[in-house]
Amino acid sequence: MSGNFLPAVQLTESGRPVLQPNEIECFYLSSVDLLSEDEPSSIPFPHLKSRLLILTTHRLLCLPNSSSPNSSGAFAVPLAAISHIFSHKKSIKSMFASPRIRFQVSLTPDGRVSGNGSRSVVATIVVRGKGDCDAFLTKFWENWRARAWEDDGPAPGSSSGSAFGSNSASASAPASSGIYSSDGTVRMVGVAGILRKEQEMWESTDKSLQDAFQDLNALMSKAKEMVMLAEKMRQKLLSGSTSQTNASNDEEMGTKEEMQDWLLSVGIISPVTKESAGAMYHQQLSRQLADFVKVPLERAGGIVNLIDIYCLFNRARGTELISPDDLLKACLLWEKFDAPMFLRKFDSGVMVIQNKSHSDEEVFSKIKVLVTKPEALRAGISASDAARTLGVAPAMAKEHLLSAESMGLLCRDTSLDGIRFYINLFTEIDQDDMHLVKDHGVYASWIRVNHAP
Amino acid sequence: MRRRPGIGGLQTAAAARDQYRLLGENVAKIKTDLMKEQLATFRSQLEDFARKHKNDIRKNPAFRSQFHEMCAKVGVDPLASNKGFWAELLGIGDFYYELGVQIVDICLATRPHNGGLINLQELCHLLRQRRKSDRGVVSKDDCLRAIGKLKVLGSGFEVISVAKRKLVRSVPTELNKDHNEILELAQAQGYVTVEEVERRLSWTSGRAIDALDTLLDEGLAMIDDGHQDGKRRYWFPCVSPISSSIGVDS
């Protein structure tokens, strides 16, 4: 009879079910029928009518209604035995009929409900009373997914859960035990609480995301362990470089590189110390970048904005793009193998890649030539003029002019038209005799140009 | 080890140091082996996760942002390098770096119009237009993260908040407090007059004109002298509502 099929539920004197440890009641539905709609009636699934259904964290309890006098017993379906819950399809037919909730229960060959059964049967809950079917279904899903029974050691369905030992327990713990407070509502605690809040937002739209969030949680707890280990490694790296390194052999260099590689894989930005050359990836990237950058550098006149290179390089790659941090690291490594270009940071914060042959002296001499021309002596030069002559982008030209100014080569004149640069005449003016003009020199030519009759 | 004086003592001490060093290396080696193992386990767990949820991350911006928050809590940066596991297995790196490139493009194209300061909403709008064919939705959070990564390259890529709006800066010009206040004021109608600035912010006329002129110099403001009442208006394209016909070429 049904007694063999579904495990019985112990009742107290007043008809309340005796709960397992940590089992918490979550939902009540009255006047429900529990039956199986499958054809082969060889499976003795009982047809329970007019029952009170209690959803707990561990089981689905089916109790006789208090009104029916002769109770045919109370039964339970352990949530561990449920292999699937069907989602509620709303159709016109279902609007008039009583809502039904279907789920699949696995059975052992001799008909007992158990977690690892080979056969299965689809059971149906017909809600004939006034209960809120959707809310119940939601809670049913939640509880089933939460797998609260796995935390209690000798529970039936927990075999796969404990295989990984502490890892899995720590991973499943935040999601299972302790999230339900005593009155059945979900407690908002810690990371699990935050996840729960998000879950509740998404439940109505996409149930599969619940899965994703739980997986994410598990992943993150593992990542946390990695980070702690990695921090220790990083300390070792940093301290290793400051201790006596004259005895450092290739082997140690190798492990340091390896460690950098690992830190990179996990996603921790590690410092490029003077001795270590950074991860192998960055070294390779650095060389690749040096080769790539040659052409745009020439085209741009020997100096190019770092952000432009980022766009150019990534566009050329198509897939497997590099991150801005990668680019920066690669540029910093150039000095290690004498690449013909280097990274330069201006005062304004702009970072550029500059050709070593395109040195500052060259640029300054070009600027000087430009600024001592007669038109320039009269009207000065602007950034765009300089850009045209130097063959670089206007932004770069402005930077050059500004650095020339800070070297004392130029003077600026700010007006409504913008900033224009003139040759610095103050160096030529004799402090003791301000009106003395030497016959040669820029001062003389300036006067000639500006005061030509 | 008993300390002995003389050469013998030195030799013993040296031998002891060597032994300690070897022991230390061994311990370190065990630690590195352990680390290798942990890394392998982590990688396989990440692979599982990726297999199941790679699409979710691509398609769902809310999930993406949750993912980032959790990574930040744990202390890892999934966008740190393309070589990392995260980028490799989840493909999350390419998404953001590509986004970065597109953002730089858009900022460059709109610079003549707004001087290097663009409304975040407008940027997202232009981005979406450009990415029409691409799978996946780009949320504001995604833009913010991509810009955050671009910051490292200099050139002043940064997000600043002015009143309720967020503006993306793509030029190295620094904006001081005065400029920010004017921008806030301009959000109401898209323009300000000197009078308005003086009245609402209680500044002297010198201060107002100075600030407005600097903004003009940098290209962030435009002058409009054609209004009926003859007062000069300073328009700020960056805080105006979305202008639909910018004509950004891909």
XYZ file of C-alpha atoms in Angstrom:
703
model
C 0.000 0.000 0.000
C 0.969 3.578 0.069
C 2.681 2.995 3.340
C 5.564 1.293 1.550
C 5.785 3.866 -1.133
C 6.196 7.172 0.546
C 8.057 7.495 3.800
C 5.756 8.263 6.658
C 5.790 11.423 8.671
C 5.656 11.342 12.406
C 2.984 13.489 13.901
C 2.777 15.041 17.303
C -0.286 14.729 19.433
C -1.883 17.794 17.937
C -1.229 16.650 14.427
C 1.826 18.796 13.767
C 4.612 17.106 11.852
C 7.863 16.312 13.574
C 10.576 18.040 11.668
C 14.061 16.842 11.055
C 16.925 18.842 12.519
C 17.454 22.046 10.532
C 14.228 21.487 8.663
C 12.188 24.638 8.369
C 8.681 25.001 7.075
C 8.290 27.349 4.173
C 4.901 27.135 2.599
C 1.426 25.819 3.213
C -1.152 24.770 0.668
C -4.459 23.453 1.776
C -6.907 21.210 -0.046
C -4.502 19.695 -2.464
C -4.486 16.321 -4.110
C -1.338 14.413 -4.683
C -1.429 11.819 -7.386
C 0.422 10.363 -10.261
C -0.824 10.914 -13.751
C 1.396 8.321 -15.338
C -0.212 5.443 -17.206
C 1.313 2.322 -15.758
C -0.502 1.943 -12.533
C 1.847 -0.812 -11.551
C 3.633 1.843 -9.627
C 1.591 2.082 -6.490
C 1.587 5.816 -6.144
C -1.126 6.729 -3.727
C -3.856 9.087 -4.647
C -4.045 11.414 -1.701
C -7.020 13.698 -1.622
C -7.755 16.842 0.294
C -4.476 17.123 1.937
C -2.549 19.833 3.601
C 0.723 20.270 1.819
C 3.651 21.653 3.689
C 6.799 22.578 1.883
C 9.891 22.478 4.028
C 13.555 22.832 3.261
C 13.952 19.088 3.189
C 10.645 17.505 2.281
C 7.226 17.901 0.842
C 4.857 16.885 3.609
C 1.395 15.674 2.851
C -0.780 15.739 5.923
C -4.372 14.873 6.272
C -6.696 17.810 6.650
C -7.642 18.358 10.217
C -11.278 18.168 9.236
C -11.137 14.614 7.884
C -11.536 12.393 10.881
C -9.834 9.144 9.996
C -6.384 10.167 8.932
C -4.921 7.743 6.472
C -1.528 8.775 7.632
C 0.869 11.514 6.772
C 3.480 11.055 4.115
C 6.408 12.921 2.777
C 8.294 13.168 -0.444
C 11.916 13.940 0.283
C 13.131 16.742 -1.908
C 16.252 14.684 -2.483
C 14.193 12.200 -4.447
C 12.863 14.807 -6.804
C 14.748 14.886 -10.044
C 12.853 17.596 -11.876
C 10.183 20.166 -11.345
C 8.144 21.141 -14.355
C 7.419 24.787 -14.892
C 3.903 25.940 -14.914
C 2.583 26.361 -18.446
C -0.248 28.773 -18.506
C -2.849 27.937 -21.067
C -6.524 28.691 -21.514
C -7.378 25.267 -20.227
C -5.450 25.846 -17.074
C -7.332 29.026 -16.318
C -10.485 27.109 -15.656
C -9.018 23.997 -14.168
C -7.333 23.841 -10.825
C -3.667 24.668 -11.027
C -1.400 21.697 -11.168
C 2.225 21.390 -10.225
C 4.110 18.464 -11.633
C 7.419 17.023 -10.599
C 9.395 13.939 -11.255
C 10.271 11.560 -8.454
C 12.841 8.825 -8.733
C 12.132 5.388 -7.386
C 14.047 2.261 -6.618
C 12.950 -0.822 -8.568
C 10.757 -2.123 -5.813
C 8.770 1.036 -5.603
C 10.264 2.942 -2.740
C 10.879 6.593 -3.136
C 14.581 7.318 -2.863
C 17.191 9.670 -4.113
C 19.170 7.354 -6.365
C 16.398 5.427 -7.970
C 16.492 4.015 -11.442
C 12.849 4.474 -12.301
C 10.890 7.629 -12.070
C 7.345 8.704 -11.979
C 5.701 12.043 -12.517
C 3.628 13.187 -9.600
C 1.103 15.952 -9.656
C -0.117 18.319 -7.030
C -3.572 19.606 -7.809
C -4.310 22.747 -5.910
C -8.015 22.842 -5.290
C -7.910 25.341 -2.514
C -7.167 29.002 -2.514
C -3.397 28.763 -2.273
C -1.070 30.907 -4.326
C 0.259 28.444 -6.827
C 2.968 30.602 -8.355
C 4.484 31.563 -5.053
C 4.469 27.949 -4.002
C 6.185 26.888 -7.189
C 8.825 29.540 -6.675
C 9.515 28.414 -3.151
C 9.512 24.798 -4.282
C 12.261 25.563 -6.806
C 14.238 27.498 -4.274
C 14.170 24.815 -1.679
C 14.893 22.106 -4.160
C 17.883 23.960 -5.501
C 19.138 24.896 -2.072
C 19.596 21.234 -1.215
C 19.457 21.899 2.449
C 19.401 18.184 3.239
C 22.954 17.720 2.037
C 24.362 19.572 4.959
C 23.032 17.074 7.449
C 25.572 14.249 7.168
C 23.696 10.944 6.836
C 20.890 12.370 4.684
C 20.089 10.213 1.637
C 20.872 12.453 -1.285
C 24.197 13.837 -0.209
C 26.643 11.407 -1.780
C 27.933 13.622 -4.569
C 27.998 16.670 -2.373
C 30.609 15.479 0.058
C 33.028 14.119 -2.500
C 35.153 17.216 -2.683
C 35.536 17.507 0.994
C 36.037 20.885 2.496
C 35.996 22.719 -0.806
C 32.513 21.717 -1.718
C 31.219 22.209 1.778
C 32.530 25.714 1.880
C 31.088 26.259 -1.563
C 27.652 24.904 -0.808
C 27.497 26.154 2.757
C 26.738 29.752 1.950
C 23.968 28.630 -0.326
C 22.302 26.064 1.931
C 22.323 26.029 5.700
C 21.723 29.134 7.704
C 19.976 31.151 5.063
C 16.523 30.517 6.397
C 15.604 32.107 9.662
C 13.134 30.504 11.975
C 10.005 32.044 10.580
C 10.704 30.746 7.102
C 11.784 33.984 5.467
C 15.165 34.197 3.878
C 17.773 35.872 6.007
C 19.903 38.438 4.227
C 23.406 37.681 5.388
C 26.732 38.337 3.772
C 27.552 37.389 0.228
C 24.836 34.754 0.219
C 22.366 37.408 1.232
C 23.395 39.678 -1.572
C 23.131 36.817 -4.002
C 19.681 36.015 -2.702
C 18.508 39.548 -3.256
C 19.670 39.432 -6.831
C 18.096 36.038 -7.273
C 14.757 37.257 -6.151
C 14.914 39.958 -8.740
C 15.522 37.493 -11.502
C 13.293 34.660 -10.474
C 10.347 35.849 -12.428
C 12.309 36.228 -15.626
C 14.902 33.576 -15.880
C 15.219 30.596 -13.611
C 18.429 29.375 -15.150
C 20.244 32.407 -13.818
C 19.742 31.057 -10.311
C 21.953 28.251 -11.348
C 24.483 30.693 -12.649
C 24.582 32.664 -9.432
C 25.174 29.600 -7.353
C 27.940 28.490 -9.630
C 29.372 31.962 -9.458
C 29.366 31.804 -5.709
C 31.205 28.525 -5.694
C 33.719 29.848 -8.157
C 34.338 32.971 -6.132
C 35.041 31.111 -2.943
C 37.664 29.136 -4.792
C 39.044 32.320 -6.242
C 39.355 33.709 -2.731
C 41.618 30.863 -1.762
C 43.716 31.461 -4.834
C 44.046 35.117 -3.982
C 45.289 34.344 -0.488
C 47.894 31.972 -1.849
C 48.839 34.431 -4.516
C 49.343 37.176 -1.962
C 51.861 35.001 -0.169
C 53.617 34.368 -3.455
C 53.641 38.036 -4.203
C 55.178 38.882 -0.864
C 57.844 36.372 -1.577
C 58.493 37.921 -4.969
C 58.785 41.396 -3.562
C 60.941 40.373 -0.640
C 63.072 38.124 -2.818
C 64.128 41.027 -4.959
C 65.311 43.125 -2.039
C 67.359 40.409 -0.342
C 70.806 39.470 -1.597
C 70.338 38.824 -5.258
C 73.908 38.404 -6.323
C 73.512 34.713 -5.753
C 70.407 34.563 -7.875
C 70.733 31.816 -10.380
C 68.710 31.096 -13.461
C 66.554 28.647 -11.598
C 65.295 31.259 -9.243
C 64.631 33.594 -12.132
C 62.607 30.853 -13.720
C 60.376 30.328 -10.731
C 59.890 34.042 -10.352
C 58.707 34.212 -13.921
C 56.434 31.282 -13.328
C 54.954 32.971 -10.309
C 54.325 36.098 -12.316
C 52.593 33.968 -14.909
C 50.343 32.421 -12.326
C 49.458 35.694 -10.718
C 48.544 36.945 -14.141
C 46.337 33.953 -14.838
C 44.343 34.455 -11.708
C 43.965 38.118 -12.446
C 46.225 39.801 -9.966
C 48.341 42.612 -11.263
C 51.860 41.983 -10.089
C 54.565 44.602 -10.026
C 57.359 44.522 -12.560
C 60.362 44.632 -10.301
C 63.741 45.729 -11.532
C 65.225 42.260 -11.524
C 62.324 40.196 -12.688
C 61.276 40.566 -16.263
C 57.644 39.978 -15.636
C 55.574 37.197 -17.059
C 56.725 35.429 -20.179
C 53.581 36.653 -21.863
C 54.546 40.270 -21.392
C 58.053 39.686 -22.637
C 56.778 38.154 -25.837
C 54.175 40.842 -26.202
C 56.826 43.489 -25.726
C 58.847 42.208 -28.644
C 55.798 41.827 -30.831
C 54.764 45.348 -29.996
C 58.201 46.747 -30.790
C 58.017 45.254 -34.257
C 54.488 46.458 -34.820
C 55.002 49.986 -33.606
C 57.869 50.778 -35.984
C 55.661 51.612 -38.934
C 53.077 53.872 -37.254
C 55.896 55.585 -35.430
C 57.616 56.547 -38.649
C 54.378 57.662 -40.179
C 53.585 59.846 -37.202
C 56.954 61.500 -37.195
C 58.643 59.528 -34.463
C 56.193 60.110 -31.667
C 52.752 58.670 -31.139
C 50.134 58.758 -28.430
C 49.890 55.580 -26.343
C 46.153 55.402 -26.691
C 46.404 55.519 -30.472
C 48.754 52.566 -30.376
C 46.299 50.701 -28.189
C 43.573 51.148 -30.787
C 45.827 50.368 -33.724
C 47.308 47.273 -32.183
C 43.997 45.860 -31.045
C 42.378 46.517 -34.375
C 45.239 44.760 -36.125
C 44.878 41.790 -33.814
C 41.175 41.325 -34.358
C 40.758 38.716 -31.655
C 42.717 38.059 -28.485
C 42.970 41.729 -27.780
C 45.340 43.079 -25.185
C 44.314 45.017 -22.164
C 45.583 48.514 -21.415
C 47.587 47.090 -18.528
C 49.211 44.595 -20.885
C 50.204 47.407 -23.199
C 51.692 49.438 -20.414
C 53.692 46.523 -19.073
C 54.960 45.653 -22.528
C 56.142 49.217 -23.091
C 57.919 49.263 -19.758
C 59.829 46.137 -20.700
C 61.382 47.700 -23.780
C 64.343 49.009 -21.905
C 65.273 45.443 -21.017
C 66.161 44.429 -24.512
C 67.155 47.776 -26.000
C 64.198 48.351 -28.233
C 64.569 51.383 -30.499
C 61.696 53.171 -28.826
C 60.653 54.104 -25.337
C 57.667 55.181 -23.306
C 57.562 58.759 -22.199
C 55.254 60.527 -19.846
C 54.641 64.241 -20.150
C 53.757 66.547 -17.311
C 50.171 66.731 -18.387
C 49.873 62.972 -17.930
C 49.857 62.152 -21.601
C 51.917 59.067 -22.378
C 53.592 58.622 -25.697
C 55.855 56.204 -27.476
C 58.863 57.956 -28.848
C 61.515 56.802 -31.246
C 64.964 56.842 -29.690
C 66.340 58.436 -32.816
C 63.694 61.104 -32.537
C 65.367 62.635 -29.545
C 64.464 65.812 -27.810
C 67.523 67.716 -29.026
C 66.579 67.096 -32.600
C 63.061 68.335 -31.997
C 64.284 71.406 -30.179
C 66.703 72.311 -32.929
C 63.890 71.943 -35.462
C 61.675 74.150 -33.352
C 64.435 76.716 -33.001
C 64.862 76.893 -36.741
C 61.140 77.307 -37.143
C 60.816 79.988 -34.533
C 63.681 82.157 -35.799
C 62.183 82.561 -39.237
C 61.106 86.140 -39.950
C 57.364 85.403 -39.926
C 57.730 83.555 -36.658
C 59.742 86.373 -35.116
C 56.861 88.643 -35.894
C 53.867 86.518 -35.114
C 55.116 83.495 -33.233
C 54.075 79.927 -33.930
C 51.056 77.988 -32.815
C 50.785 74.299 -32.156
C 49.363 73.616 -35.596
C 52.249 75.428 -37.301
C 54.698 73.337 -35.362
C 52.731 70.220 -36.159
C 53.006 70.922 -39.860
C 56.726 71.466 -39.736
C 57.607 68.654 -37.393
C 55.276 66.245 -39.095
C 53.618 65.135 -35.904
C 50.071 65.301 -34.568
C 49.004 68.701 -33.181
C 48.613 67.308 -29.686
C 52.181 66.028 -29.795
C 53.441 69.299 -31.195
C 51.835 71.138 -28.300
C 53.615 68.842 -25.850
C 56.926 69.498 -27.574
C 56.397 73.232 -27.481
C 55.531 73.076 -23.821
C 58.648 71.098 -22.993
C 60.747 73.476 -25.094
C 59.272 76.273 -23.061
C 60.196 74.586 -19.819
C 63.745 74.241 -21.135
C 63.874 77.969 -21.624
C 63.883 77.888 -25.379
C 60.517 79.507 -25.995
C 58.151 82.026 -24.478
C 54.423 81.831 -24.695
C 51.888 84.506 -25.458
C 48.332 83.803 -24.373
C 45.662 85.783 -26.093
C 42.134 85.396 -27.368
C 43.535 83.649 -30.401
C 45.046 80.989 -28.254
C 48.614 80.314 -27.228
C 51.459 81.246 -29.502
C 55.146 80.627 -28.906
C 58.050 82.957 -29.560
C 61.768 82.550 -29.256
C 63.000 83.362 -25.801
C 64.857 86.648 -26.050
C 65.425 87.134 -22.364
C 68.598 85.103 -22.495
C 70.054 87.539 -24.974
C 69.258 90.635 -23.024
C 72.150 91.832 -20.956
C 70.956 92.452 -17.429
C 73.199 95.406 -16.834
C 72.452 97.216 -20.015
C 69.018 96.415 -21.238
C 69.158 98.402 -24.369
C 72.358 96.963 -25.668
C 71.825 95.065 -28.825
C 74.608 92.903 -30.121
C 75.179 93.066 -33.800
C 74.556 89.398 -34.343
C 72.126 87.274 -32.551
C 68.468 86.730 -32.507
C 67.664 89.925 -30.656
C 69.066 91.924 -33.513
C 67.126 90.032 -36.133
C 63.996 90.378 -34.069
C 64.319 94.110 -33.913
C 65.064 94.237 -37.598
C 61.984 92.263 -38.462
C 59.641 94.033 -36.145
C 60.701 97.518 -36.689
C 61.363 97.457 -40.372
C 60.540 100.778 -41.850
C 75.425 23.153 16.141
C 78.107 24.230 18.482
C 79.794 27.460 17.606
C 83.470 26.929 17.156
C 85.961 29.686 16.859
C 88.310 30.064 13.951
C 88.167 28.805 10.411
C 86.376 25.667 11.425
C 83.651 27.724 12.991
C 83.230 29.819 9.882
C 83.037 26.749 7.741
C 80.427 25.195 9.959
C 78.409 28.347 9.924
C 78.611 28.483 6.138
C 77.531 24.867 5.875
C 74.639 25.542 8.214
C 73.525 28.521 6.133
C 73.660 26.407 3.013
C 71.546 23.749 4.612
C 68.995 26.259 5.757
C 68.895 27.744 2.324
C 68.328 24.363 0.748
C 65.582 23.679 3.223
C 64.023 27.027 2.456
C 64.136 26.278 -1.224
C 62.516 22.956 -0.651
C 59.755 24.512 1.350
C 59.313 27.081 -1.354
C 59.209 24.330 -3.926
C 56.488 22.540 -2.020
C 54.583 25.780 -1.858
C 54.940 26.295 -5.575
C 53.820 22.749 -6.254
C 50.825 23.348 -4.074
C 50.155 26.542 -5.937
C 50.368 24.725 -9.263
C 47.855 22.213 -8.056
C 45.508 24.837 -6.763
C 45.791 26.707 -10.001
C 44.897 23.618 -11.991
C 41.848 22.975 -9.832
C 40.796 26.562 -10.088
C 41.218 26.505 -13.813
C 39.061 23.444 -14.221
C 36.393 24.934 -12.001
C 36.471 28.065 -14.086
C 36.190 25.968 -17.215
C 33.051 24.337 -15.874
C 31.628 27.683 -15.017
C 32.495 29.039 -18.428
C 30.927 26.119 -20.198
C 27.663 26.721 -18.487
C 27.530 30.463 -18.227
C 29.679 32.000 -20.913
C 26.607 33.054 -22.821
C 24.949 34.462 -19.767
C 27.894 36.722 -19.207
C 27.881 37.854 -22.798
C 24.197 38.503 -23.041
C 23.192 39.673 -19.602
C 24.578 42.985 -18.383
C 23.235 42.595 -14.872
C 24.928 39.260 -14.462
C 28.092 40.763 -15.845
C 28.089 43.578 -13.382
C 27.396 41.184 -10.515
C 30.302 39.081 -11.710
C 32.603 42.084 -11.637
C 31.495 43.098 -8.189
C 32.225 39.671 -6.855
C 35.639 39.608 -8.473
C 36.409 42.954 -6.938
C 35.372 41.679 -3.525
C 37.632 38.691 -3.837
C 40.498 40.814 -5.095
C 40.974 39.572 -8.634
C 40.775 41.689 -11.736
C 39.340 39.716 -14.624
C 40.314 42.440 -17.060
C 43.890 42.752 -15.915
C 45.386 40.887 -18.781
C 44.295 39.005 -21.799
C 46.493 36.150 -20.723
C 44.540 35.518 -17.543
C 42.180 32.617 -17.107
C 39.225 34.909 -17.014
C 39.842 36.381 -20.422
C 40.853 33.058 -21.905
C 37.944 30.985 -20.702
C 35.132 33.459 -20.361
C 36.098 35.647 -23.277
C 35.375 38.612 -21.118
C 38.586 40.434 -21.983
C 37.934 40.875 -25.670
C 34.521 42.307 -24.980
C 35.888 45.105 -22.830
C 39.018 45.852 -24.810
C 36.995 46.078 -27.995
C 34.605 48.366 -26.173
C 37.573 50.480 -25.146
C 38.697 50.872 -28.734
C 35.210 51.883 -29.807
C 34.894 54.379 -26.989
C 38.193 56.002 -27.973
C 36.958 56.224 -31.553
C 33.743 57.889 -30.576
C 35.449 60.340 -28.260
C 37.868 61.297 -30.996
C 35.116 61.769 -33.522
C 33.025 63.957 -31.236
C 35.937 65.983 -29.930
C 35.562 68.823 -32.457
C 31.974 69.099 -31.340
C 32.289 68.977 -27.577
C 35.921 69.659 -26.828
C 36.734 66.284 -25.320
C 33.992 66.039 -22.754
C 31.022 63.856 -23.599
C 27.890 62.911 -21.737
C 27.955 59.263 -20.660
C 24.432 58.752 -21.912
C 25.302 60.101 -25.311
C 28.383 57.918 -25.441
C 26.352 54.816 -24.668
C 23.794 55.804 -27.262
C 26.409 56.222 -29.967
C 28.043 52.992 -28.919
C 24.822 51.082 -29.252
C 24.218 52.548 -32.659
C 27.619 51.471 -33.759
C 27.310 48.016 -32.283
C 23.868 47.307 -33.669
C 25.022 44.153 -35.322
C 26.967 42.844 -32.384
C 25.463 40.339 -30.062
C 24.837 41.456 -26.537
C 23.706 44.603 -24.843
C 26.148 47.164 -23.571
C 25.168 48.701 -20.280
C 26.421 51.864 -18.639
C 28.311 49.747 -16.180
C 30.206 48.105 -19.025
C 31.195 51.490 -20.433
C 32.383 52.633 -17.038
C 34.545 49.576 -16.615
C 36.062 49.863 -20.069
C 36.866 53.525 -19.449
C 38.319 52.654 -16.085
C 40.753 50.363 -17.813
C 41.650 52.972 -20.412
C 42.668 55.340 -17.678
C 45.969 53.559 -17.347
C 47.108 54.761 -20.759
C 47.304 58.413 -19.798
C 45.556 60.799 -22.144
C 43.128 61.687 -19.442
C 40.339 59.171 -19.944
C 38.171 59.572 -16.937
C 34.586 59.743 -15.776
C 33.590 62.827 -13.810
C 30.287 63.460 -12.096
C 28.608 66.795 -12.497
C 25.326 67.074 -10.595
C 23.208 64.168 -11.765
C 25.086 63.431 -14.946
C 28.288 61.634 -15.654
C 30.685 63.032 -18.199
C 33.512 61.195 -19.889
C 36.683 63.186 -20.339
C 39.083 62.216 -23.082
C 41.601 65.049 -23.000
C 44.228 65.733 -20.378
C 42.703 69.074 -19.399
C 42.009 69.271 -15.741
C 38.685 70.735 -14.724
C 38.707 72.586 -11.464
C 35.799 73.172 -9.138
C 34.699 76.399 -10.793
C 34.381 74.720 -14.160
C 32.415 71.886 -12.655
C 29.953 74.292 -11.127
C 29.409 76.052 -14.419
C 28.819 72.724 -16.125
C 26.274 71.868 -13.486
C 24.496 75.120 -14.090
C 24.546 74.531 -17.829
C 22.746 71.231 -17.478
C 19.426 72.981 -17.073
C 19.197 74.633 -20.464
C 22.402 73.656 -22.208
C 23.827 77.159 -21.946
C 24.707 79.837 -19.415
C 25.174 83.573 -19.514
C 27.685 85.522 -17.476
C 24.851 87.133 -15.573
C 23.355 83.825 -14.671
C 26.665 82.508 -13.403
C 27.221 85.586 -11.296
C 23.742 85.521 -9.892
C 23.292 81.829 -9.192
C 26.752 81.085 -7.897
C 27.386 84.477 -6.286
C 30.699 84.993 -8.014
C 32.393 88.207 -8.971
C 32.198 89.060 -12.632
C 35.960 88.577 -13.016
C 35.810 85.056 -11.731
C 32.898 84.105 -13.924
C 34.454 85.517 -17.075
C 37.766 83.875 -16.317
C 36.252 80.454 -15.895
C 34.075 80.793 -18.973
C 37.031 81.923 -21.042
C 39.104 78.950 -19.983
C 36.301 76.630 -20.937
C 36.092 78.404 -24.245
C 39.814 78.015 -24.804
C 39.697 74.322 -24.192
C 36.947 73.971 -26.715
C 34.348 72.849 -24.237
C 32.102 75.857 -24.720
C 30.758 77.663 -27.751
C 29.714 81.279 -28.011
C 26.339 82.373 -29.244
C 25.996 86.108 -29.793
C 22.953 86.003 -31.978
C 20.208 86.055 -29.440
C 17.591 88.762 -29.402
C 18.533 90.268 -26.097
C 22.126 90.591 -27.226
C 23.544 88.783 -24.240
C 26.309 86.347 -24.954
C 25.404 82.765 -24.332
C 27.925 80.021 -23.655
C 26.699 76.688 -24.933
C 28.058 73.386 -23.677
C 27.536 70.521 -26.105
C 28.631 67.972 -23.584
C 25.747 68.551 -21.238
C 23.076 69.066 -23.836
C 20.512 66.359 -24.344
C 21.402 63.648 -26.829
C 22.116 65.046 -30.247
C 21.087 62.425 -32.719
C 22.903 63.490 -35.826
C 26.535 63.581 -34.914
C 27.487 61.496 -37.901
C 30.091 59.291 -36.330
C 31.746 57.168 -38.940
C 32.766 53.673 -38.041
